[in-house]
XYZ file of C-alpha atoms in Angstrom:
773
model
C 179.711 110.157 168.942
C 176.217 110.628 167.828
C 175.956 114.124 169.163
C 179.182 115.194 167.561
C 178.105 113.805 164.168
C 174.836 115.679 164.463
C 176.597 118.912 165.179
C 178.858 118.327 162.186
C 175.804 117.845 159.950
C 174.270 121.056 161.238
C 177.444 122.940 160.572
C 177.788 121.400 157.061
C 174.156 122.061 156.113
C 172.995 125.299 157.674
C 169.371 125.288 158.760
C 166.479 126.719 156.850
C 163.300 128.021 158.349
C 161.218 125.357 156.621
C 163.571 122.478 157.579
C 163.535 121.245 161.132
C 167.055 120.706 162.477
C 168.105 117.250 163.543
C 168.798 118.509 167.040
C 165.229 119.726 167.350
C 163.936 116.368 166.178
C 166.126 114.529 168.660
C 165.075 116.845 171.472
C 161.360 116.596 170.608
C 161.061 112.933 169.870
C 163.922 111.391 171.786
C 161.646 110.128 174.477
C 158.514 109.547 172.389
C 156.774 106.185 172.098
C 155.821 104.225 168.968
C 152.861 106.538 168.466
C 155.164 109.415 167.938
C 157.237 107.497 165.470
C 154.155 106.674 163.366
C 153.202 110.340 163.320
C 156.623 111.196 162.005
C 156.254 108.602 159.243
C 152.890 110.058 158.274
C 154.294 113.551 158.025
C 157.180 112.275 155.937
C 154.742 110.600 153.512
C 152.738 113.813 153.199
C 155.923 115.679 152.507
C 156.804 113.136 149.830
C 153.380 113.571 148.172
C 153.725 117.341 148.198
C 157.096 117.105 146.498
C 155.687 114.756 143.811
C 152.771 117.121 143.172
C 155.130 120.042 142.867
C 157.210 118.103 140.379
C 154.147 117.132 138.332
C 152.878 120.738 138.177
C 156.248 121.912 137.040
C 156.285 119.301 134.274
C 152.794 120.224 133.046
C 153.613 123.929 133.069
C 156.723 123.213 131.080
C 154.760 121.289 128.457
C 152.223 124.118 128.277
C 155.047 126.578 127.752
C 156.400 124.482 124.887
C 152.936 124.287 123.281
C 152.457 128.041 123.569
C 155.833 128.561 121.999
C 154.852 126.411 119.025
C 151.606 128.317 118.621
C 153.506 131.620 118.678
C 155.737 130.351 115.903
C 152.711 129.320 113.868
C 151.081 132.717 114.462
C 154.210 134.431 113.232
C 154.091 132.362 110.061
C 150.424 133.263 109.519
C 151.235 136.970 110.012
C 153.957 136.729 107.402
C 151.544 135.065 104.963
C 148.942 137.738 105.679
C 151.462 140.478 104.995
C 152.312 138.865 101.677
C 148.625 138.675 100.816
C 148.085 142.358 101.696
C 151.076 143.301 99.591
C 149.774 141.371 96.616
C 146.362 143.008 96.982
C 147.990 146.423 97.142
C 149.900 145.705 93.976
C 146.657 144.622 92.321
C 144.940 147.862 93.341
C 147.838 149.890 91.986
C 147.683 148.017 88.686
C 143.963 148.642 88.516
C 144.365 152.363 89.101
C 147.098 152.522 86.473
C 144.885 150.717 83.990
C 142.010 153.109 84.633
C 144.318 156.106 84.165
C 145.529 154.729 80.850
C 141.960 154.130 79.689
C 140.990 157.690 80.582
C 144.040 159.025 78.799
C 143.109 157.141 75.654
C 139.547 158.379 75.855
C 140.543 162.016 76.225
C 143.049 161.830 73.424
C 140.392 160.510 71.082
C 138.302 163.614 71.682
C 139.211 166.105 68.918
C 137.584 169.117 70.426
C 140.098 172.003 70.513
C 138.599 173.791 73.483
C 139.161 170.750 75.739
C 141.610 171.653 78.449
C 144.301 169.495 79.832
C 143.364 167.989 83.114
C 145.178 166.037 85.703
C 143.895 162.534 84.978
C 144.907 161.244 88.374
C 143.034 164.087 90.142
C 139.957 163.477 87.971
C 140.043 159.777 88.804
C 140.165 160.618 92.499
C 137.230 162.956 91.997
C 135.219 160.270 90.236
C 135.949 157.728 92.951
C 135.120 160.135 95.784
C 131.835 159.608 97.688
C 130.765 163.205 97.351
C 130.337 163.095 93.609
C 129.408 159.326 93.200
C 126.200 158.407 91.362
C 123.192 157.199 93.527
C 123.129 153.913 91.668
C 126.719 153.252 92.618
C 125.911 154.143 96.216
C 123.034 151.655 96.158
C 125.202 148.922 94.685
C 127.830 149.481 97.368
C 125.187 149.309 100.040
C 123.748 146.149 98.501
C 127.208 144.595 98.320
C 127.716 145.347 102.009
C 124.414 143.681 102.925
C 125.261 140.624 100.863
C 128.727 140.427 102.389
C 127.196 140.508 105.860
C 124.560 137.884 104.824
C 121.710 140.236 105.725
C 119.467 138.568 103.187
C 116.157 140.030 104.300
C 117.435 143.624 104.172
C 119.137 143.011 100.839
C 115.912 141.537 99.476
C 113.875 144.551 100.596
C 116.410 146.998 99.162
C 116.642 145.107 95.885
C 112.877 144.969 95.533
C 112.539 148.697 96.215
C 115.298 149.591 93.757
C 113.756 147.473 91.020
C 110.455 149.252 91.461
C 112.217 152.632 91.350
C 114.468 152.238 88.335
C 113.237 149.225 86.368
C 109.470 149.557 86.506
C 109.238 153.336 85.983
C 111.803 155.847 84.830
C 110.345 159.230 85.831
C 113.419 161.339 85.120
C 114.006 159.973 81.660
C 117.571 161.197 81.854
C 119.213 157.802 82.044
C 120.529 156.568 78.770
C 119.872 153.047 77.565
C 123.513 152.120 78.143
C 123.469 153.289 81.759
C 120.175 151.546 82.448
C 121.376 148.323 80.855
C 124.590 148.398 82.912
C 122.608 148.983 86.089
C 120.274 146.108 85.275
C 123.251 143.862 84.693
C 124.706 144.854 88.061
C 121.404 144.167 89.804
C 121.108 140.806 88.047
C 124.548 139.755 89.289
C 123.749 140.741 92.858
C 120.394 139.016 92.612
C 122.230 135.815 91.637
C 124.455 136.199 94.695
C 121.373 136.671 96.897
C 119.758 133.622 95.311
C 122.820 131.516 96.048
C 122.811 132.655 99.682
C 119.108 131.876 100.085
C 119.566 128.428 98.551
C 122.475 127.576 100.807
C 120.557 128.871 103.813
C 117.494 126.777 102.893
C 119.563 123.623 102.499
C 120.809 123.682 106.069
C 119.495 120.467 107.689
C 118.812 122.000 111.119
C 117.042 125.095 109.839
C 113.751 125.771 111.681
C 110.612 125.638 109.596
C 109.912 129.344 110.177
C 113.335 130.309 108.800
C 112.802 127.939 105.897
C 109.548 129.686 105.021
C 111.294 133.094 105.053
C 114.098 131.969 102.761
C 111.674 130.271 100.357
C 109.476 133.370 100.330
C 112.569 135.386 99.436
C 113.260 133.095 96.501
C 109.687 133.551 95.364
C 110.088 137.346 95.500
C 113.135 137.280 93.254
C 111.278 135.116 90.751
C 112.620 131.663 91.716
C 109.356 130.003 92.769
C 110.104 126.696 91.040
C 113.481 126.436 92.748
C 111.893 127.346 96.077
C 109.332 124.548 95.724
C 112.047 122.039 94.930
C 113.956 123.154 98.022
C 110.782 122.795 100.105
C 110.249 119.204 98.962
C 113.929 118.445 99.436
C 113.814 119.814 102.993
C 110.716 117.772 103.882
C 112.244 114.703 102.264
C 115.392 115.116 104.333
C 113.398 115.556 107.530
C 111.241 112.535 106.653
C 114.310 110.396 106.030
C 115.750 111.301 109.422
C 112.447 110.525 111.158
C 112.183 107.156 109.424
C 115.795 106.248 110.231
C 115.201 107.117 113.879
C 112.043 104.981 113.950
C 113.279 101.858 112.133
C 115.188 100.345 115.114
C 111.908 100.111 117.046
C 110.154 98.108 114.307
C 111.283 94.833 115.831
C 109.744 95.842 119.160
C 106.334 96.984 117.926
C 105.755 94.166 115.435
C 102.016 94.748 115.025
C 101.874 98.549 114.960
C 105.184 99.445 113.319
C 103.595 99.726 109.860
C 100.867 102.038 111.153
C 103.436 104.241 112.888
C 105.577 104.326 109.750
C 102.485 105.248 107.745
C 101.754 108.075 110.169
C 105.282 109.465 109.734
C 105.281 109.284 105.931
C 101.785 110.543 105.167
C 102.027 113.256 107.809
C 105.118 114.612 106.042
C 103.310 114.496 102.694
C 100.337 116.347 104.153
C 102.561 119.044 105.660
C 104.437 119.489 102.380
C 101.151 119.797 100.493
C 99.871 122.367 102.972
C 103.077 124.431 102.749
C 102.914 124.243 98.964
C 99.404 125.661 98.903
C 100.371 128.395 101.361
C 103.615 129.538 99.710
C 103.139 128.738 96.038
C 99.442 128.184 95.444
C 97.829 125.222 93.718
C 99.213 125.600 90.236
C 99.307 122.458 88.035
C 103.105 122.554 87.892
C 103.428 122.570 91.675
C 100.802 119.836 91.942
C 102.659 117.590 89.508
C 105.920 118.164 91.331
C 104.502 117.268 94.746
C 102.730 114.222 93.297
C 106.008 112.891 91.917
C 107.755 113.490 95.215
C 104.952 111.882 97.231
C 104.841 108.832 94.945
C 108.546 108.272 95.525
C 108.077 108.514 99.293
C 105.105 106.110 99.197
C 107.129 103.603 97.173
C 109.881 103.842 99.782
C 107.279 103.381 102.510
C 105.906 100.208 100.904
C 109.409 98.791 100.585
C 110.204 99.555 104.241
C 106.967 97.936 105.395
C 107.917 94.687 103.674
C 111.581 94.781 104.705
C 110.819 95.338 108.398
C 107.877 92.956 108.603
C 108.017 89.981 110.982
C 107.810 86.497 109.507
C 105.053 86.675 106.861
C 103.376 83.488 108.130
C 103.074 84.834 111.695
C 99.919 86.277 113.199
C 101.741 89.511 114.039
C 102.596 90.009 110.347
C 98.936 89.590 109.397
C 97.852 92.033 112.071
C 100.521 94.545 111.046
C 99.514 94.284 107.380
C 95.823 94.808 108.145
C 96.488 97.789 110.410
C 98.828 99.209 107.759
C 96.085 99.045 105.121
C 93.549 100.610 107.477
C 95.821 103.469 108.555
C 97.368 104.189 105.162
C 94.062 104.354 103.321
C 92.704 106.679 106.003
C 95.660 108.977 105.406
C 95.070 108.785 101.656
C 91.474 109.879 102.211
C 92.729 112.900 104.148
C 95.189 113.819 101.372
C 92.325 113.939 98.889
C 91.348 117.269 100.471
C 94.537 118.644 98.887
C 93.729 117.087 95.532
C 96.195 114.196 96.027
C 94.889 110.686 95.300
C 97.242 107.871 96.215
C 94.832 105.070 97.172
C 95.288 103.163 93.909
C 99.062 103.525 93.990
C 99.179 102.375 97.598
C 97.108 99.280 96.860
C 99.222 98.439 93.805
C 102.356 98.612 95.949
C 101.017 96.806 99.023
C 98.742 94.214 97.391
C 101.517 91.656 96.631
C 102.787 91.908 100.210
C 99.310 91.605 101.751
C 98.468 88.641 99.514
C 101.719 86.938 100.469
C 100.992 87.424 104.177
C 97.447 86.094 103.748
C 98.647 83.084 101.744
C 101.361 82.112 104.223
C 99.060 82.602 107.224
C 96.399 80.387 105.667
C 99.038 77.782 104.892
C 100.058 77.840 108.531
C 96.539 77.415 109.857
C 95.833 74.774 107.204
C 98.688 72.688 108.578
C 97.255 73.101 112.069
C 93.820 71.961 110.954
C 95.152 68.973 109.022
C 97.285 67.879 111.973
C 94.350 68.299 114.341
C 92.056 66.238 112.070
C 94.623 63.469 111.566
C 95.157 63.189 115.311
C 91.568 63.898 116.356
C 90.181 62.289 119.485
C 86.421 61.976 119.266
C 86.159 61.235 122.968
C 87.620 64.624 123.840
C 84.415 66.540 123.227
C 83.136 69.667 124.874
C 79.339 69.542 125.105
C 77.199 72.589 124.871
C 76.569 74.260 128.164
C 73.828 72.505 130.098
C 73.862 69.363 127.942
C 74.743 66.257 129.971
C 76.384 63.274 128.353
C 74.444 60.065 127.753
C 76.876 57.221 128.079
C 79.780 57.609 125.670
C 77.789 59.699 123.185
C 76.836 63.325 123.661
C 73.079 64.060 123.531
C 73.691 67.249 121.534
C 75.858 68.167 118.577
C 79.364 69.010 119.706
C 82.573 69.962 118.000
C 85.495 67.603 118.059
C 88.944 68.885 118.859
C 89.678 69.346 115.137
C 86.389 71.200 114.665
C 87.174 73.475 117.564
C 90.625 74.055 116.105
C 89.074 75.012 112.759
C 86.704 77.523 114.331
C 89.511 78.839 116.515
C 91.887 79.556 113.639
C 89.096 81.182 111.612
C 88.282 83.491 114.510
C 91.984 84.211 115.045
C 92.318 85.380 111.451
C 89.128 87.438 111.573
C 90.301 89.101 114.777
C 93.285 90.498 112.897
C 91.291 91.778 109.914
C 90.370 95.467 109.744
C 87.443 97.025 107.841
C 89.591 98.325 104.982
C 91.210 94.910 104.624
C 87.761 93.402 104.298
C 86.780 95.948 101.653
C 89.850 95.300 99.517
C 90.666 91.658 100.305
C 87.331 90.313 101.552
C 86.746 88.169 98.483
C 90.236 86.660 98.687
C 89.792 85.910 102.396
C 86.438 84.216 101.797
C 87.934 82.100 99.017
C 90.753 81.072 101.310
C 88.205 80.079 103.948
C 86.643 77.868 101.288
C 90.014 76.289 100.549
C 90.592 75.851 104.257
C 87.283 74.074 104.705
C 87.934 71.920 101.629
C 91.211 70.768 103.140
C 89.475 70.100 106.447
C 86.864 67.967 104.679
C 89.556 66.115 102.734
C 91.286 65.265 105.986
C 88.010 64.036 107.511
C 87.483 61.825 104.450
C 90.881 60.314 105.132
C 89.920 59.758 108.757
C 86.677 57.986 107.851
C 87.002 54.286 106.982
C 87.047 53.129 103.386
C 88.992 54.353 100.354
C 88.658 58.022 99.487
C 87.066 59.119 96.230
C 90.266 60.847 95.169
C 93.478 59.319 96.393
C 95.264 62.563 95.633
C 93.318 64.504 98.261
C 96.110 63.954 100.734
C 99.565 62.637 100.143
C 99.877 58.989 100.982
C 102.917 59.710 103.131
C 100.857 61.774 105.587
C 100.168 59.624 108.635
C 96.672 59.368 110.063
C 96.831 58.682 113.786
C 93.084 58.346 114.232
C 90.408 56.381 112.390
C 86.712 56.857 113.107
C 85.448 53.267 113.256
C 82.141 53.420 115.126
C 78.958 54.999 113.811
C 78.953 57.496 116.673
C 82.457 58.689 115.863
C 81.748 59.017 112.158
C 78.490 60.874 112.723
C 80.177 63.164 115.202
C 82.789 64.146 112.626
C 80.136 64.694 109.966
C 77.931 66.634 112.352
C 80.862 68.842 113.323
C 81.583 69.565 109.653
C 77.920 70.408 108.997
C 77.797 72.649 112.059
C 80.871 74.540 110.894
C 79.617 74.954 107.321
C 75.979 75.758 108.128
C 76.316 77.819 111.290
C 79.733 78.714 112.667
C 81.662 79.666 109.534
C 78.849 81.746 107.961
C 78.326 83.512 111.282
C 82.048 84.234 111.547
C 82.276 85.815 108.091
C 78.919 87.572 108.307
C 80.677 90.826 109.168
C 82.074 90.868 105.634
C 78.594 91.391 104.270
C 77.556 93.593 107.163
C 80.345 95.960 106.161
C 79.319 95.716 102.523
C 75.758 96.738 103.418
C 76.991 99.534 105.662
C 79.297 100.884 102.950
C 76.530 100.871 100.369
C 74.090 102.402 102.852
C 76.407 105.333 103.509
C 76.840 106.011 99.831
C 80.279 104.454 99.680
C 81.771 103.748 96.322
C 83.634 100.656 95.288
C 85.871 102.627 92.931
C 89.412 101.382 93.003
C 88.565 98.062 94.605
C 90.293 95.202 92.872
C 88.955 91.929 91.552
C 89.534 90.446 95.002
C 87.032 92.850 96.519
C 84.127 91.559 98.501
C 81.793 93.047 95.895
C 83.005 90.499 93.328
C 81.744 87.423 95.167
C 78.185 86.493 95.964
C 77.345 85.052 99.332
C 75.086 82.408 97.816
C 77.860 81.209 95.559
C 80.171 81.005 98.553
C 77.609 78.956 100.477
C 77.178 76.716 97.440
C 80.888 75.932 97.501
C 80.661 75.059 101.176
C 77.753 72.737 100.442
C 79.741 71.088 97.668
C 82.491 70.229 100.158
C 79.900 68.824 102.552
C 78.444 66.744 99.718
C 81.857 65.166 99.143
C 82.078 64.199 102.818
C 78.495 62.927 102.913
C 78.858 60.912 99.699
C 82.065 59.285 100.907
C 80.418 58.280 104.180
C 77.327 56.915 102.428
C 79.347 55.057 99.815
C 81.604 53.297 102.271
C 78.671 52.611 104.605
C 76.566 51.040 101.844
C 79.446 49.067 100.370
C 80.240 47.650 103.795
C 76.898 45.829 103.886
C 76.514 45.184 100.138
C 79.653 43.052 100.155
C 78.918 41.544 103.554
C 79.686 37.834 103.690
C 76.762 35.477 104.296
C 73.088 35.507 103.484
C 72.905 39.276 103.867
C 75.236 39.846 100.917
C 73.516 41.720 98.110
C 73.847 39.486 95.044
C 71.713 39.097 91.936
C 71.793 35.279 92.304
C 69.432 35.474 95.257
C 66.644 36.296 92.773
C 67.168 33.011 90.872
C 64.727 30.141 91.351
C 62.654 31.864 94.023
C 59.705 29.862 95.455
C 56.219 31.102 94.768
C 54.336 29.701 97.775
C 55.352 32.404 100.298
C 52.280 33.185 102.380
C 53.889 36.149 104.127
C 56.569 37.491 101.796
C 59.302 39.770 103.128
C 62.061 41.738 101.456
C 65.323 39.956 100.826
C 67.750 39.559 103.697
C 70.181 42.267 102.429
C 67.372 44.820 102.408
C 66.197 43.686 105.853
C 69.789 44.156 106.986
C 69.833 47.577 105.345
C 66.659 48.489 107.211
C 68.181 47.314 110.481
C 71.401 49.232 109.929
C 69.483 52.358 109.031
C 67.476 51.983 112.233
C 70.637 51.608 114.255
C 72.226 54.580 112.504
C 69.085 56.657 113.078
C 69.194 55.751 116.774
C 72.838 56.794 117.075
C 72.200 59.915 115.018
C 69.315 60.824 117.307
C 71.786 60.945 120.201
C 74.859 62.334 118.505
C 73.039 64.794 116.233
C 70.346 65.802 118.664
C 68.551 68.873 117.376
C 70.096 68.447 113.919
C 67.150 66.813 112.155
C 68.204 68.193 108.810
C 71.591 66.479 108.955
C 69.992 63.184 110.024
C 67.528 63.221 107.156
C 70.187 64.191 104.633
C 72.449 61.321 105.658
C 69.751 58.633 105.877
C 68.136 59.786 102.640
C 71.447 59.725 100.859
C 72.151 56.230 102.205
C 68.975 54.812 100.692
C 69.622 56.696 97.478
C 73.190 55.329 97.338
C 71.913 51.743 97.529
C 69.576 52.283 94.597
C 72.276 54.115 92.639
C 74.639 51.178 93.160
C 72.030 48.728 91.885
C 71.367 50.931 88.886
C 75.031 51.313 87.919
C 76.504 47.931 88.930
C 76.929 46.060 85.667
C 77.967 42.810 87.352
C 74.573 42.712 89.059
C 72.745 42.877 85.741
C 75.085 40.469 83.988
C 73.616 37.654 86.087
C 70.177 38.155 84.536
C 71.674 38.038 81.058
C 73.483 34.752 81.708
C 71.746 32.161 79.486
C 73.049 29.262 81.568
C 70.814 30.261 84.478
C 67.057 29.886 84.222
C 64.977 32.833 85.490
C 61.781 32.380 87.448
C 58.918 34.893 87.707
C 59.238 34.820 91.509
C 62.712 36.368 91.253
C 61.324 39.340 89.364
C 58.537 39.639 91.929
C 61.045 39.628 94.780
C 63.235 42.227 93.083
C 60.292 44.561 92.539
C 59.200 44.041 96.154
C 62.693 44.945 97.349
C 62.596 48.107 95.296
C 59.213 49.083 96.741
C 60.619 48.328 100.154
C 63.456 50.791 99.536
C 60.925 53.479 98.615
C 58.877 52.646 101.689
C 61.970 53.049 103.884
C 62.411 56.598 102.523
C 58.730 57.369 103.028
C 58.719 55.905 106.518
C 61.724 57.969 107.507
C 60.110 61.001 105.878
C 63.133 61.488 103.657
C 63.030 63.195 100.266
C 61.927 60.108 98.286
C 61.480 61.501 94.783
C 65.099 60.760 93.700
C 64.728 57.231 95.105
C 61.434 56.724 93.240
C 62.998 57.799 89.960
C 65.917 55.423 90.348
C 63.639 52.589 91.463
C 61.463 53.159 88.408
C 64.526 52.810 86.207
C 65.636 49.604 87.964
C 62.176 48.013 87.737
C 61.910 48.861 84.047
C 65.335 47.403 83.404
C 64.546 44.242 85.399
C 61.277 43.677 83.527
C 63.131 44.108 80.250
C 65.806 41.622 81.340
C 63.232 38.969 82.360
C 61.165 39.566 79.226
C 64.251 38.980 77.118
C 64.504 35.553 78.801
C 60.929 34.575 77.797
C 59.347 35.446 81.154
C 56.013 37.238 80.754
C 55.817 39.780 83.606
C 52.126 40.533 83.040
C 51.089 36.963 83.675
C 53.034 36.414 86.882
C 53.253 39.775 88.676
C 50.530 40.804 91.135
C 48.850 44.167 91.124
C 50.667 47.335 92.173
C 48.604 47.502 95.384
C 50.015 44.151 96.453
C 53.599 45.457 96.349
C 52.541 48.582 98.209
C 50.724 46.725 100.981
C 53.403 44.064 101.267
C 56.198 46.648 101.594
C 54.195 48.528 104.244
C 53.480 45.336 106.151
C 57.144 44.374 106.025
C 58.104 47.767 107.420
C 55.564 47.379 110.201
C 56.681 43.868 111.087
C 60.361 44.707 111.050
C 59.825 47.769 113.214
C 57.806 45.818 115.783
C 60.048 42.758 115.556
C 57.035 40.366 115.223
C 57.667 38.889 111.813
C 57.342 35.116 111.866
C 60.440 33.277 110.914
C 58.398 30.187 110.077
C 57.025 31.951 107.038
C 60.466 32.875 105.757
C 61.303 30.756 102.730
C 65.041 30.966 103.223
C 66.716 27.664 104.080
C 68.442 29.049 107.184
C 65.771 30.761 109.357
C 68.139 31.112 112.327
C 69.959 33.973 110.681
C 66.647 35.677 109.839
C 65.443 35.350 113.429
C 68.709 36.671 114.786
C 68.436 39.656 112.467
C 64.955 40.381 113.728
C 66.071 40.061 117.334
C 68.792 42.626 116.674
C 66.312 44.974 115.057
C 63.874 44.493 117.902
C 66.490 45.472 120.460
C 67.320 48.641 118.589
C 63.656 49.434 118.149
C 63.050 49.246 121.875
C 65.926 51.613 122.526
C 64.785 54.272 120.091
C 61.085 53.943 120.823
C 61.623 55.112 124.385
C 60.487 58.737 124.738
C 63.617 59.718 126.660
C 65.970 58.714 123.856
C 63.894 59.451 120.768
C 65.623 62.329 119.023
C 62.924 63.195 116.490
C 59.355 62.356 115.562
C 60.642 61.637 112.083
C 62.735 58.650 113.181
C 61.951 55.106 112.057
C 60.642 54.059 115.468
C 58.201 56.952 115.724
C 56.846 56.601 112.205
C 53.292 55.230 111.946
C 52.371 53.345 108.827
C 48.768 54.441 109.073
C 49.802 58.098 108.953
C 52.205 57.802 106.037
C 51.231 58.985 102.628
C 51.429 56.188 100.088
C 53.966 56.848 97.308
C 53.320 56.530 93.602
C 55.034 53.382 92.350
C 56.388 52.681 88.916
C 55.579 49.321 87.353
C 55.855 47.850 83.917
C 55.210 50.637 81.423
C 53.625 48.111 79.047
C 50.812 47.313 81.529
C-alpha cells in the first residue's frame, strides 16, 4: 500500500531537479538509525530558514520598489513645476525685450533730424546686446556679477578694488560723461553692498576658522566697513567665549577651589585675544578702544555673576579658597591687559568685592561658632605641653594652650592658608578686623567660663550652655595664659605676613592705587595690637574682680569690713595688718606659686595679673561707698587706733606690690587718695590725726616687718590683738606651707616671686600721709 501511494504521488507531482523524490528518500534512509533522522530534521530546518529569508528579501525589495515609485512621481511633479518656472521666465524676458524696443522706438521718434535713417530696432537691440560691441564697463560688471554669484569673495574684492582705482580715482581718457560715470558708480555701489552682505554672512558662521575670519574682516575693511568688521570680530569672540564657558560650567562642581581661576583664564584670555586682533586689524583708534572696552566690561560682569552662581556654599573653606584664587588670578590677568591700554582692575573689584566680603563674613561666622563651642566645652586637663616640657603633677610647668586655644590658632591658620597675596592687599584690613572680632568673641566666651558674673551680661546669650567652668586657680590661669599667648605671640606671628607683603610691595615701588578702604594700608599694626590688648584687659579685669570679691566678702574674720577699724586697741607691741589683708597676702602668694608653675617663662603675665589684683583691692576700697559710710555714722565712736590700722593696711598693700616687684605707682596713687579720705573722715569726727599717728617711718618699717614675718611664717600669734588667735595662727600655717613650696629652687618660677623677694634688697617706696602735716 505504501509503495503504491508513493508511486501515485510521484506521478501526480513530477520531480524537479532541486526536489528529492520520496522514493529516493525511502531508499536512502529506509534503514538509517536515529542519527540519520536527526540529520534530516536539521536539513529541513535549514530549508525552512532559507525559504523565510527569501520571503523577507522579496518583501523588502517590494517596499523599495514602492518607495522608488513614489520618488519618481515626486520628481515628475518637480519637473513640471520647473517647466512652468522656465516658461514664466521666458515670458518675462520677452516682455523685457519688447519694453526695450518700445523705449528705443520712442527715443528715435523724438529725434527730429531729417538725415536719420530708418533702422531695424530689433537688429540694433541685438547689436547692442552682443558681446562684440559691449562696453568694457558692462563686461566688468558681468564678470563681477559672476564672481558674486559663485561666492568668490576674494576675487571679487580684488577686481572691485582694481576697478575703483581705474575709473573712480583717475579718469585718464576724460571721454566718459558725468551721467555714464554716475551710473557706473551706482552699479559698483550695488555690487559692493552685495559683497558686503556675503562677507558679513560668512563672518557670522559659528564654526569659521580664525584665519578665514581674519580674511573676511580684512575684506570688509577694504570696502570701507571697518566699524562693522570690528563689531563682527567682537561678536565672533563673544560667541566663542560663550561656548567655552558653557562647556566648562558642568565641571565647576568638581573643581570647587579652582573653578573660578579656570573661568577667569577663559574669560580674560578671550578679551586679550580680541584686543590683540583689534590692534592688528584695525589699529588702536579711540573708537575701537571704546568699543572693545564696552564689550569686555559686559563679559567681566557676566564672569563675576557666574563666579557667584557656581560657588560652593559661601561659608565653606572651599568657597574662601576659590574666592582668594579668583582674586589673585583675575587681577593678574588685568595687569596683563594693561599692556593693551585696558584697565579693568577697579571694575573687577567693584563687582567681586560684595561676594568676597560675603564669603569672608560667613567663613568667620563659621569659625567663630567653632571657637565658642570649643571654649564652652573646654577641658583644661587635655593640654599638650611644649615639646620637652614634662608635667609637674596636674599642672604643666610651661605655658600650654588649652583645647579651645589650639582650636583658635588652628582656625586662624586655616583661614590664612587660603588667603592669597592679592587678597591680602585688597582685603587685608578687613581680615585683620575680623581676627579682632574673633578674638573678642573668644575672650567673651572665656569670661563666661571663668567663675563670677561677667561685666556685661550681653556678651553671650543666656541661653547658650556652658559645659565647663574653670574653678581652680590653675585652670583659670591656664585659660588666661592661653589667651595672652595667642594675643601676644601666636596671632601676631600668624598675621605678620600681611605686613611683610606690605613692606615688599612698597619696596618694589608698588602703588596702592585702587585699593579700597578695607586695604591693609588703612590700618596700623599698633592700633590692631592695641585692640588685642583691650580684649585681654577685659579678661584680666574680670578675673581680678571676681578673685578680689571672693575674699572681700569672705565670711568670718577675714571679711573686709570697715567696722574692723572701730575701737582698735592701742597697746599692740607687734602690730600686723588686718586679717583680710593677711589673707590677701596669703592668696597672692598661693596664686604666685600656681602661676609660677602654670605660666612658667611668662613673667610678664604673672606680674600683670598680680599687680592688677592688688590694684583692684585698692580701687574697690576707694570706690565702695558702703565702706566709707561706716566712718560717717555718728552712732559709732571712732578711735585713733582704727585710723592707724587703716593707714598701716594701706602701706602694707603698697609693700606687697613693691615686694612682688609689680608696677606700684598706680597703687601708691590710689593709696594716697584713700589715706587722705580716711584722715578727713576721722578729722570730721573730732579725731586729731597729728596727735595720735606715728611717723611715716614707723608705717614703712612695720609694713616691711609684717611682710617679712608673713613670708617666713614666724609671726607670733600671742602678740595678735584679735580675740580669736586660732584663726590667725591657722592662716599663718597655711602661708608657711605655701612659702616652703615656692621657696624651693626646683619649683620657683621667677626671682621676682614673693618667696624670692628680700626685704633688705627692696627699694623703699614714697608714702603719702596727711597733707596737713
